[in-house]
Every structure is written in structure tokens, then in C-alpha cells.
Amino acid sequence: MTIPKLFLMDGLEKARIDALHRVGILDTDAEEFFDDAVALLQRITDAPMVFVSFIDADRQWIKAQRGLAVQETPRSHAFCNVTIKSDRPLVVEDAREHPDLADNPYVRAAEPVIAYLGAPVVLSGGHRIGAVCVAAPERHLWTAQDVRDVAQVARMVARHLEVRHNAVERDQKRFLEKGLKSLEDRMGALMSSMAEGIVMMGESGAIFATNPAACRILGRTEDEIFGRGSADPNWGAIRTTGEPYPGAEHPIMITLRTGEAQADCPMGVLRPSGERVWIKINTQSIRTDRQRVRQALAVFREVPREAGWVEPG
């Protein structure tokens, strides 16, 4: 295969490609860590396109994504190829006005990429091997919090790759435990900063993770939420018609059962005080491989009761 002249390797580029190949991420199967990262980042930023990609000698290879229809593109078409030129995030409100991106084929495509925010995945040796990105098909003003969130996930990806690579057989357990704990702490910090409530449910149907916003919205402590299932009558769940909302039909249970995401599903639940609170729920499946749904994530926000929603007397 002929490599475009633009990408012919000097010493620094060869070192970057060697570092990418050493971590062994290219052409690997789907992995829970990366799928979770893009799913959570999409919930946080509300971006229609989210992906983690790596820039090889002549191609962009996408490890995990939401909202894209491809897994690989020519490197010359990759916005992320511009991102890896710097350690700083690339923030683009409108690619049609960006000197390095205005002529990109994806800007002129039928389903274009117009707004883009990408942070480089930088290994400890300084090699920028890829990027964590969010994008939209129309002009969009990214917030400072969006930039921080994308950059944080990019750092998490870099550390995850290095922990995995450096976990040699002699001290594999020690390195992995330390690295995974660090990643859990970072993900926990990200979840704790969100205004939306989050619960994660295992395939048994029991909640095993939540965040402070969920506790505030539901009026319950973490201990009162952990281990509960959708069928628990203490939720007092109702539909907008005022009828009981069976646990098996809750959005997160549908996602666990079918793997299909649910969007903006209204539900009324009871706080321990007896106060009724209305929420809208979005769900996403989490898979350990490409076939089996093992967990589900629900993100919800408190909303005012709308006209026509029935409050039981």
C-alpha cells in the first residue's frame, strides 16, 4: 500500500507509530472499558457522535464509537490526524471555517461532520497515538466543561493502555489493580460531577453503582439504592397515565433484556417522604463482547409534571 507523502515517516513519526503498535490496540475486539467510556461521554456531552480512534501510518482505526457507521478511514480524512499534532484539545465550532479541515471530505458529505472536539491520547513518553472525540453534523459551541470532560477521558484511555501494556507477567496483578483503581476513581469523579442521575444495573437486575445526583433526585442514600431491582415496590413507579409501571417494563430492564437503548422515557417514582417526583430516563446497554448484554446504564433527570400526566389521588 502506498503511503501518502504527507505521512512519510521521520524519526518522530516512526517512534509514534512504534509506540502505537507496542500497546497492541489496533484491530482488537470490542472491550467494555472503551464502550463504557464512549457511552458515558455521549451522555455527558449530548453529542450525536462520540468515538475513540487511533492513527496508524496510513489509516484511522476506531476502537469504540457511538453514532458512526465506519470503523476505519483513510488517515487523510481523519479530523483526529489534526488533533494529534498538539497536546492540547482541538476545538472546532465549524469545520467549514477551519483552515486544516474545510476541504475534508467529511465536511462536504451527505451526513457531514461540522463541529468537532478532540483530545489527543498521549502516552507517558509523549507520543500522541490517537484521540477521544465528540462531533456533530451542525455548528456547535463546545463548553469549557465539554473540553475538560473529553480531555479527562483521553487521559483515562492513555493510562488504561499503559497499565495493560506494562502489566508484565511477573507483577501483572499489582499493576492491574493499581491501574484499574485509578480508572475507577477517575470514572467515579466524572460521574459525581454530573447533574443527571446515573444507575448501573447488572444482568441479575440489581443496581450496583450510582452517583450523588441519583441519590438527590430519588431522595435515597447509596445504601438504600444499591442492590435494589426495578420490581421493588418501594419505588412506587407509575406511568404518565397514573397506572403502575411494572418493573419488567422499566426502560433499564428492557435494555438489559433486548440490548436496545431507550430514550426520554417518563416515569413517576416515590421518595421515602411520600413525595412524587417525575423523571425522564435514557438507557444504554454495556456489553462484554459483541453478543451478550451484561450490564445497563440509566441516565435520568428530574422534570416537571406535564399536562395530562396523572398524579394518583
C-alpha positions as a LaTeX table, in Angstrom:
\begin{tabular}{lrrr}
\hline
Residue & $x$ (\AA) & $y$ (\AA) & $z$ (\AA) \\
\hline
Met1 & 0.00 & 0.00 & 0.00 \\
Thr2 & 1.31 & 3.45 & $-0.94$ \\
Ile3 & 1.55 & 5.85 & 1.99 \\
Pro4 & 0.76 & 9.49 & 1.08 \\
Lys5 & 3.80 & 11.73 & 1.07 \\
Leu6 & 2.25 & 13.74 & 3.89 \\
Phe7 & 2.62 & 10.75 & 6.22 \\
Leu8 & 6.11 & 9.54 & 5.24 \\
Met9 & 7.93 & 8.84 & 8.47 \\
Asp10 & 10.61 & 10.94 & 10.02 \\
Gly11 & 12.18 & 9.78 & 13.27 \\
Leu12 & 9.45 & 11.24 & 15.50 \\
Glu13 & 6.63 & 9.78 & 13.43 \\
Lys14 & 8.29 & 6.36 & 13.36 \\
Ala15 & 8.64 & 6.49 & 17.16 \\
Arg16 & 4.93 & 7.43 & 17.43 \\
Ile17 & 3.85 & 4.54 & 15.21 \\
Asp18 & 6.11 & 2.15 & 17.13 \\
Ala19 & 4.53 & 3.30 & 20.42 \\
Leu20 & 1.04 & 2.75 & 18.98 \\
His21 & 1.93 & $-0.76$ & 17.84 \\
Arg22 & 3.53 & $-1.62$ & 21.19 \\
Val23 & 0.32 & $-1.04$ & 23.14 \\
Gly24 & $-1.38$ & $-3.62$ & 20.91 \\
Ile25 & $-4.74$ & $-1.88$ & 20.49 \\
Leu26 & $-5.16$ & $-1.88$ & 16.71 \\
Asp27 & $-7.68$ & $-4.34$ & 15.20 \\
Thr28 & $-8.75$ & $-5.70$ & 18.59 \\
Asp29 & $-12.28$ & $-6.74$ & 19.54 \\
Ala30 & $-14.73$ & $-4.55$ & 21.41 \\
Glu31 & $-13.84$ & $-4.03$ & 25.08 \\
Glu32 & $-16.03$ & $-2.99$ & 27.98 \\
Phe33 & $-13.75$ & $-0.15$ & 29.12 \\
Phe34 & $-13.83$ & 1.66 & 25.77 \\
Asp35 & $-17.54$ & 1.01 & 25.18 \\
Asp36 & $-18.35$ & 2.34 & 28.65 \\
Ala37 & $-16.17$ & 5.42 & 28.08 \\
Val38 & $-17.90$ & 6.48 & 24.84 \\
Ala39 & $-21.37$ & 5.69 & 26.23 \\
Leu40 & $-20.78$ & 7.82 & 29.32 \\
Leu41 & $-19.15$ & 10.64 & 27.34 \\
Gln42 & $-22.14$ & 10.76 & 24.98 \\
Arg43 & $-24.48$ & 11.08 & 27.97 \\
Ile44 & $-22.36$ & 13.87 & 29.44 \\
Thr45 & $-21.89$ & 15.96 & 26.28 \\
Asp46 & $-25.09$ & 15.00 & 24.43 \\
Ala47 & $-23.00$ & 14.78 & 21.24 \\
Pro48 & $-24.53$ & 12.67 & 18.42 \\
Met49 & $-21.11$ & 11.24 & 17.52 \\
Val50 & $-18.52$ & 10.00 & 20.05 \\
Phe51 & $-15.50$ & 7.85 & 19.30 \\
Val52 & $-12.04$ & 6.71 & 20.35 \\
Ser53 & $-9.67$ & 6.40 & 17.40 \\
Phe54 & $-6.02$ & 5.61 & 16.79 \\
Ile55 & $-3.90$ & 6.99 & 13.95 \\
Asp56 & $-1.75$ & 4.38 & 12.19 \\
Ala57 & 0.69 & 5.09 & 9.35 \\
Asp58 & $-2.00$ & 5.48 & 6.69 \\
Arg59 & $-5.35$ & 4.96 & 8.42 \\
Gln60 & $-7.57$ & 5.99 & 11.30 \\
Trp61 & $-8.88$ & 2.95 & 13.20 \\
Ile62 & $-11.85$ & 3.43 & 15.52 \\
Lys63 & $-11.83$ & 1.32 & 18.68 \\
Ala64 & $-15.23$ & 2.36 & 20.09 \\
Gln65 & $-17.94$ & 4.65 & 18.82 \\
Arg66 & $-21.49$ & 5.92 & 19.08 \\
Gly67 & $-23.21$ & 7.49 & 16.05 \\
Leu68 & $-20.72$ & 6.48 & 13.33 \\
Ala69 & $-21.16$ & 4.00 & 10.51 \\
Val70 & $-17.46$ & 3.20 & 9.94 \\
Gln71 & $-14.62$ & 1.58 & 11.86 \\
Glu72 & $-11.74$ & 2.72 & 9.66 \\
Thr73 & $-11.00$ & 5.71 & 7.41 \\
Pro74 & $-8.00$ & 6.92 & 5.42 \\
Arg75 & $-5.71$ & 8.92 & 7.63 \\
Ser76 & $-6.02$ & 11.83 & 5.20 \\
His77 & $-9.77$ & 12.05 & 6.02 \\
Ala78 & $-9.34$ & 11.95 & 9.81 \\
Phe79 & $-10.02$ & 15.06 & 11.89 \\
Cys80 & $-8.05$ & 13.23 & 14.58 \\
Asn81 & $-4.95$ & 13.44 & 12.41 \\
Val82 & $-5.04$ & 17.19 & 13.09 \\
Thr83 & $-5.73$ & 16.58 & 16.79 \\
Ile84 & $-2.53$ & 14.56 & 17.29 \\
Lys85 & $-0.38$ & 17.47 & 16.12 \\
Ser86 & $-0.70$ & 19.04 & 19.58 \\
Asp87 & $-1.05$ & 18.05 & 23.22 \\
Arg88 & $-3.99$ & 20.45 & 23.52 \\
Pro89 & $-7.60$ & 19.59 & 22.62 \\
Leu90 & $-8.74$ & 20.61 & 19.15 \\
Val91 & $-11.94$ & 22.63 & 19.49 \\
Val92 & $-13.82$ & 23.29 & 16.24 \\
Glu93 & $-17.20$ & 25.05 & 16.18 \\
Asp94 & $-17.48$ & 24.88 & 12.39 \\
Ala95 & $-15.04$ & 22.83 & 10.31 \\
Arg96 & $-16.10$ & 24.74 & 7.19 \\
Glu97 & $-14.18$ & 27.70 & 8.63 \\
His98 & $-11.13$ & 25.76 & 9.86 \\
Pro99 & $-8.00$ & 26.06 & 7.68 \\
Asp100 & $-6.97$ & 22.40 & 8.17 \\
Leu101 & $-10.46$ & 20.90 & 7.88 \\
Ala102 & $-12.54$ & 22.98 & 5.46 \\
Asp103 & $-11.62$ & 20.75 & 2.49 \\
Asn104 & $-12.06$ & 17.46 & 4.35 \\
Pro105 & $-14.43$ & 15.06 & 2.52 \\
Tyr106 & $-16.47$ & 14.52 & 5.69 \\
Val107 & $-17.26$ & 18.24 & 5.87 \\
Arg108 & $-18.90$ & 18.03 & 2.43 \\
Ala109 & $-20.52$ & 14.60 & 2.92 \\
Ala110 & $-24.29$ & 13.99 & 2.85 \\
Glu111 & $-24.06$ & 13.33 & 6.61 \\
Pro112 & $-21.32$ & 15.81 & 7.47 \\
Val113 & $-19.05$ & 16.36 & 10.44 \\
Ile114 & $-19.16$ & 20.09 & 11.12 \\
Ala115 & $-18.48$ & 20.60 & 14.83 \\
Tyr116 & $-15.65$ & 18.62 & 16.42 \\
Leu117 & $-13.92$ & 18.41 & 19.78 \\
Gly118 & $-10.99$ & 16.02 & 20.16 \\
Ala119 & $-8.33$ & 15.46 & 22.80 \\
Pro120 & $-5.15$ & 13.53 & 22.00 \\
Val121 & $-4.37$ & 10.23 & 23.68 \\
Val122 & $-0.84$ & 10.93 & 24.90 \\
Leu123 & 1.33 & 8.16 & 26.31 \\
Ser124 & 3.78 & 8.87 & 29.12 \\
Gly125 & 6.63 & 9.06 & 26.59 \\
Gly126 & 4.85 & 11.96 & 24.88 \\
His127 & 3.64 & 10.02 & 21.84 \\
Arg128 & 0.18 & 11.10 & 20.63 \\
Ile129 & $-1.25$ & 7.85 & 19.28 \\
Gly130 & $-4.92$ & 8.73 & 18.85 \\
Ala131 & $-7.79$ & 10.82 & 20.13 \\
Val132 & $-11.04$ & 10.83 & 22.07 \\
Cys133 & $-13.58$ & 12.82 & 20.11 \\
Val134 & $-17.13$ & 14.16 & 20.04 \\
Ala135 & $-18.73$ & 15.62 & 16.92 \\
Ala136 & $-21.95$ & 16.99 & 15.50 \\
Pro137 & $-23.39$ & 17.49 & 11.98 \\
Glu138 & $-24.01$ & 21.18 & 12.51 \\
Arg139 & $-22.21$ & 24.17 & 14.01 \\
His140 & $-21.90$ & 23.80 & 17.77 \\
Leu141 & $-20.29$ & 25.80 & 20.57 \\
Trp142 & $-18.47$ & 23.38 & 22.88 \\
Thr143 & $-18.39$ & 24.41 & 26.53 \\
Ala144 & $-15.32$ & 24.56 & 28.74 \\
Gln145 & $-16.79$ & 21.60 & 30.67 \\
Asp146 & $-17.08$ & 19.62 & 27.41 \\
Val147 & $-13.38$ & 20.26 & 26.75 \\
Arg148 & $-12.43$ & 19.15 & 30.27 \\
Asp149 & $-14.57$ & 16.00 & 30.08 \\
Val150 & $-13.17$ & 14.91 & 26.69 \\
Ala151 & $-9.60$ & 15.59 & 27.84 \\
Gln152 & $-10.17$ & 13.61 & 31.04 \\
Val153 & $-11.44$ & 10.58 & 29.13 \\
Ala154 & $-8.43$ & 10.84 & 26.76 \\
Arg155 & $-6.11$ & 10.70 & 29.78 \\
Met156 & $-8.03$ & 7.71 & 31.12 \\
Val157 & $-7.62$ & 5.91 & 27.79 \\
Ala158 & $-3.87$ & 6.59 & 27.75 \\
Arg159 & $-3.42$ & 5.33 & 31.30 \\
His160 & $-5.58$ & 2.26 & 30.60 \\
Leu161 & $-3.44$ & 1.33 & 27.61 \\
Glu162 & $-0.20$ & 1.79 & 29.52 \\
Val163 & $-1.36$ & $-0.12$ & 32.57 \\
Arg164 & $-2.37$ & $-3.02$ & 30.37 \\
His165 & 0.85 & $-2.93$ & 28.36 \\
Asn166 & 3.15 & $-2.61$ & 31.38 \\
Ala167 & 1.48 & $-5.40$ & 33.33 \\
Val168 & 4.18 & $-7.95$ & 32.63 \\
Glu169 & 3.63 & $-11.45$ & 33.98 \\
Arg170 & 5.94 & $-11.03$ & 36.99 \\
Asp171 & 3.92 & $-8.19$ & 38.53 \\
Gln172 & 0.78 & $-8.25$ & 36.41 \\
Lys173 & $-1.68$ & $-8.38$ & 39.30 \\
Arg174 & $-0.08$ & $-5.44$ & 41.15 \\
Phe175 & $-0.03$ & $-3.15$ & 38.13 \\
Leu176 & $-3.55$ & $-4.02$ & 37.01 \\
Glu177 & $-5.10$ & $-3.48$ & 40.43 \\
Lys178 & $-3.42$ & $-0.10$ & 40.77 \\
Gly179 & $-4.35$ & 0.96 & 37.25 \\
Leu180 & $-7.94$ & $-0.20$ & 37.44 \\
Lys181 & $-8.40$ & 1.50 & 40.81 \\
Ser182 & $-7.12$ & 4.73 & 39.29 \\
Leu183 & $-9.52$ & 4.37 & 36.36 \\
Glu184 & $-12.43$ & 3.64 & 38.69 \\
Asp185 & $-11.58$ & 6.75 & 40.72 \\
Arg186 & $-11.44$ & 8.90 & 37.58 \\
Met187 & $-14.72$ & 7.50 & 36.25 \\
Gly188 & $-16.25$ & 7.97 & 39.68 \\
Ala189 & $-15.13$ & 11.60 & 39.76 \\
Leu190 & $-16.68$ & 12.14 & 36.34 \\
Met191 & $-19.97$ & 10.55 & 37.40 \\
Ser192 & $-20.01$ & 12.53 & 40.66 \\
Ser193 & $-19.75$ & 15.82 & 38.77 \\
Met194 & $-22.86$ & 15.17 & 36.65 \\
Ala195 & $-26.19$ & 16.87 & 37.32 \\
Glu196 & $-28.06$ & 13.88 & 35.89 \\
Gly197 & $-28.71$ & 10.80 & 37.98 \\
Ile198 & $-26.93$ & 7.58 & 36.99 \\
Val199 & $-27.58$ & 3.99 & 37.99 \\
Met200 & $-25.86$ & 0.90 & 36.63 \\
Met201 & $-27.58$ & $-2.46$ & 36.78 \\
Gly202 & $-26.08$ & $-5.92$ & 36.40 \\
Glu203 & $-27.64$ & $-8.77$ & 34.48 \\
Ser204 & $-29.20$ & $-10.04$ & 37.72 \\
Gly205 & $-31.36$ & $-6.89$ & 37.70 \\
Ala206 & $-29.75$ & $-5.36$ & 40.81 \\
Ile207 & $-28.26$ & $-1.85$ & 40.95 \\
Phe208 & $-24.53$ & $-1.90$ & 41.70 \\
Ala209 & $-23.47$ & 1.71 & 41.04 \\
Thr210 & $-24.99$ & 5.16 & 41.34 \\
Asn211 & $-23.97$ & 8.80 & 41.70 \\
Pro212 & $-24.83$ & 11.67 & 44.09 \\
Ala213 & $-27.32$ & 13.21 & 41.65 \\
Ala214 & $-29.32$ & 9.95 & 41.59 \\
Cys215 & $-29.44$ & 9.93 & 45.39 \\
Arg216 & $-30.64$ & 13.54 & 45.41 \\
Ile217 & $-33.34$ & 13.01 & 42.76 \\
Leu218 & $-34.61$ & 9.77 & 44.31 \\
Gly219 & $-34.30$ & 11.03 & 47.89 \\
Arg220 & $-32.33$ & 7.95 & 48.95 \\
Thr221 & $-28.82$ & 7.14 & 50.13 \\
Glu222 & $-26.43$ & 4.94 & 48.18 \\
Asp223 & $-27.06$ & 2.10 & 50.63 \\
Glu224 & $-30.80$ & 2.43 & 50.04 \\
Ile225 & $-30.30$ & 2.23 & 46.26 \\
Phe226 & $-27.62$ & $-0.48$ & 45.99 \\
Gly227 & $-28.97$ & $-3.97$ & 45.42 \\
Arg228 & $-32.48$ & $-2.83$ & 44.51 \\
Gly229 & $-34.21$ & $-4.00$ & 41.36 \\
Ser230 & $-36.89$ & $-2.43$ & 39.21 \\
Ala231 & $-39.54$ & $-4.72$ & 40.69 \\
Asp232 & $-39.06$ & $-3.26$ & 44.20 \\
Pro233 & $-42.49$ & $-1.87$ & 45.19 \\
Asn234 & $-40.86$ & 0.90 & 47.26 \\
Trp235 & $-40.11$ & 2.80 & 44.04 \\
Gly236 & $-43.87$ & 3.33 & 43.63 \\
Ala237 & $-43.24$ & 3.61 & 39.89 \\
Ile238 & $-46.14$ & 4.82 & 37.74 \\
Arg239 & $-46.73$ & 5.67 & 34.10 \\
Thr240 & $-47.94$ & 9.09 & 32.98 \\
Thr241 & $-51.46$ & 7.61 & 32.95 \\
Gly242 & $-51.20$ & 7.05 & 36.71 \\
Glu243 & $-51.15$ & 3.26 & 36.24 \\
Pro244 & $-48.49$ & 1.12 & 37.95 \\
Tyr245 & $-45.28$ & 0.73 & 35.94 \\
Pro246 & $-44.29$ & $-2.97$ & 36.16 \\
Gly247 & $-40.62$ & $-3.49$ & 36.93 \\
Ala248 & $-40.09$ & $-5.77$ & 33.93 \\
Glu249 & $-41.18$ & $-2.92$ & 31.66 \\
His250 & $-38.88$ & $-0.26$ & 33.11 \\
Pro251 & $-36.53$ & 1.18 & 30.44 \\
Ile252 & $-33.37$ & $-0.24$ & 32.03 \\
Met253 & $-34.91$ & $-3.72$ & 32.21 \\
Ile254 & $-35.90$ & $-3.55$ & 28.53 \\
Thr255 & $-32.31$ & $-2.60$ & 27.70 \\
Leu256 & $-30.93$ & $-5.47$ & 29.81 \\
Arg257 & $-33.29$ & $-7.90$ & 28.10 \\
Thr258 & $-33.03$ & $-6.70$ & 24.49 \\
Gly259 & $-29.87$ & $-4.59$ & 24.30 \\
Glu260 & $-31.89$ & $-1.75$ & 22.82 \\
Ala261 & $-31.37$ & 1.80 & 24.13 \\
Gln262 & $-34.42$ & 3.65 & 25.45 \\
Ala263 & $-34.79$ & 7.44 & 25.17 \\
Asp264 & $-36.70$ & 10.09 & 27.16 \\
Cys265 & $-39.00$ & 7.63 & 28.95 \\
Pro266 & $-41.12$ & 9.40 & 31.60 \\
Met267 & $-41.77$ & 7.77 & 34.96 \\
Gly268 & $-43.13$ & 8.85 & 38.32 \\
Val269 & $-41.41$ & 7.48 & 41.43 \\
Leu270 & $-41.90$ & 7.97 & 45.16 \\
Arg271 & $-39.33$ & 9.38 & 47.53 \\
Pro272 & $-39.32$ & 7.90 & 51.06 \\
Ser273 & $-41.09$ & 11.09 & 52.22 \\
Gly274 & $-44.08$ & 10.16 & 50.04 \\
Glu275 & $-43.38$ & 12.97 & 47.58 \\
Arg276 & $-43.87$ & 12.04 & 43.92 \\
Val277 & $-41.04$ & 13.01 & 41.56 \\
Trp278 & $-41.17$ & 12.74 & 37.77 \\
Ile279 & $-38.10$ & 11.75 & 35.80 \\
Lys280 & $-37.15$ & 11.11 & 32.18 \\
Ile281 & $-34.85$ & 8.18 & 31.56 \\
Asn282 & $-32.31$ & 7.26 & 28.86 \\
Thr283 & $-30.63$ & 3.86 & 28.85 \\
Gln284 & $-27.69$ & 2.18 & 27.14 \\
Ser285 & $-26.51$ & $-1.42$ & 27.15 \\
Ile286 & $-22.99$ & $-2.36$ & 28.23 \\
Arg287 & $-21.55$ & $-5.47$ & 26.61 \\
Thr288 & $-18.52$ & $-7.54$ & 27.49 \\
Asp289 & $-18.45$ & $-8.87$ & 23.95 \\
Arg290 & $-20.38$ & $-8.19$ & 20.76 \\
Gln291 & $-23.22$ & $-10.53$ & 21.61 \\
Arg292 & $-24.18$ & $-10.53$ & 25.26 \\
Val293 & $-25.58$ & $-7.67$ & 27.30 \\
Arg294 & $-24.09$ & $-7.93$ & 30.78 \\
Gln295 & $-24.99$ & $-4.54$ & 32.28 \\
Ala296 & $-27.11$ & $-1.47$ & 31.56 \\
Leu297 & $-26.68$ & 2.23 & 32.30 \\
Ala298 & $-29.60$ & 4.56 & 33.03 \\
Val299 & $-29.20$ & 8.35 & 33.00 \\
Phe300 & $-32.17$ & 10.34 & 34.26 \\
Arg301 & $-33.17$ & 13.88 & 35.16 \\
Glu302 & $-35.97$ & 15.34 & 37.22 \\
Val303 & $-38.68$ & 17.03 & 35.12 \\
Pro304 & $-41.88$ & 18.97 & 35.89 \\
Arg305 & $-45.13$ & 17.04 & 35.64 \\
Glu306 & $-46.56$ & 17.77 & 32.20 \\
Ala307 & $-50.18$ & 18.49 & 31.36 \\
Gly308 & $-52.07$ & 15.23 & 31.05 \\
Trp309 & $-49.77$ & 13.27 & 33.35 \\
Val310 & $-51.91$ & 11.74 & 36.05 \\
Glu311 & $-50.95$ & 12.02 & 39.72 \\
Pro312 & $-52.73$ & 9.25 & 41.68 \\
Gly313 & $-55.06$ & 10.61 & 44.34 \\
\hline
\end{tabular}
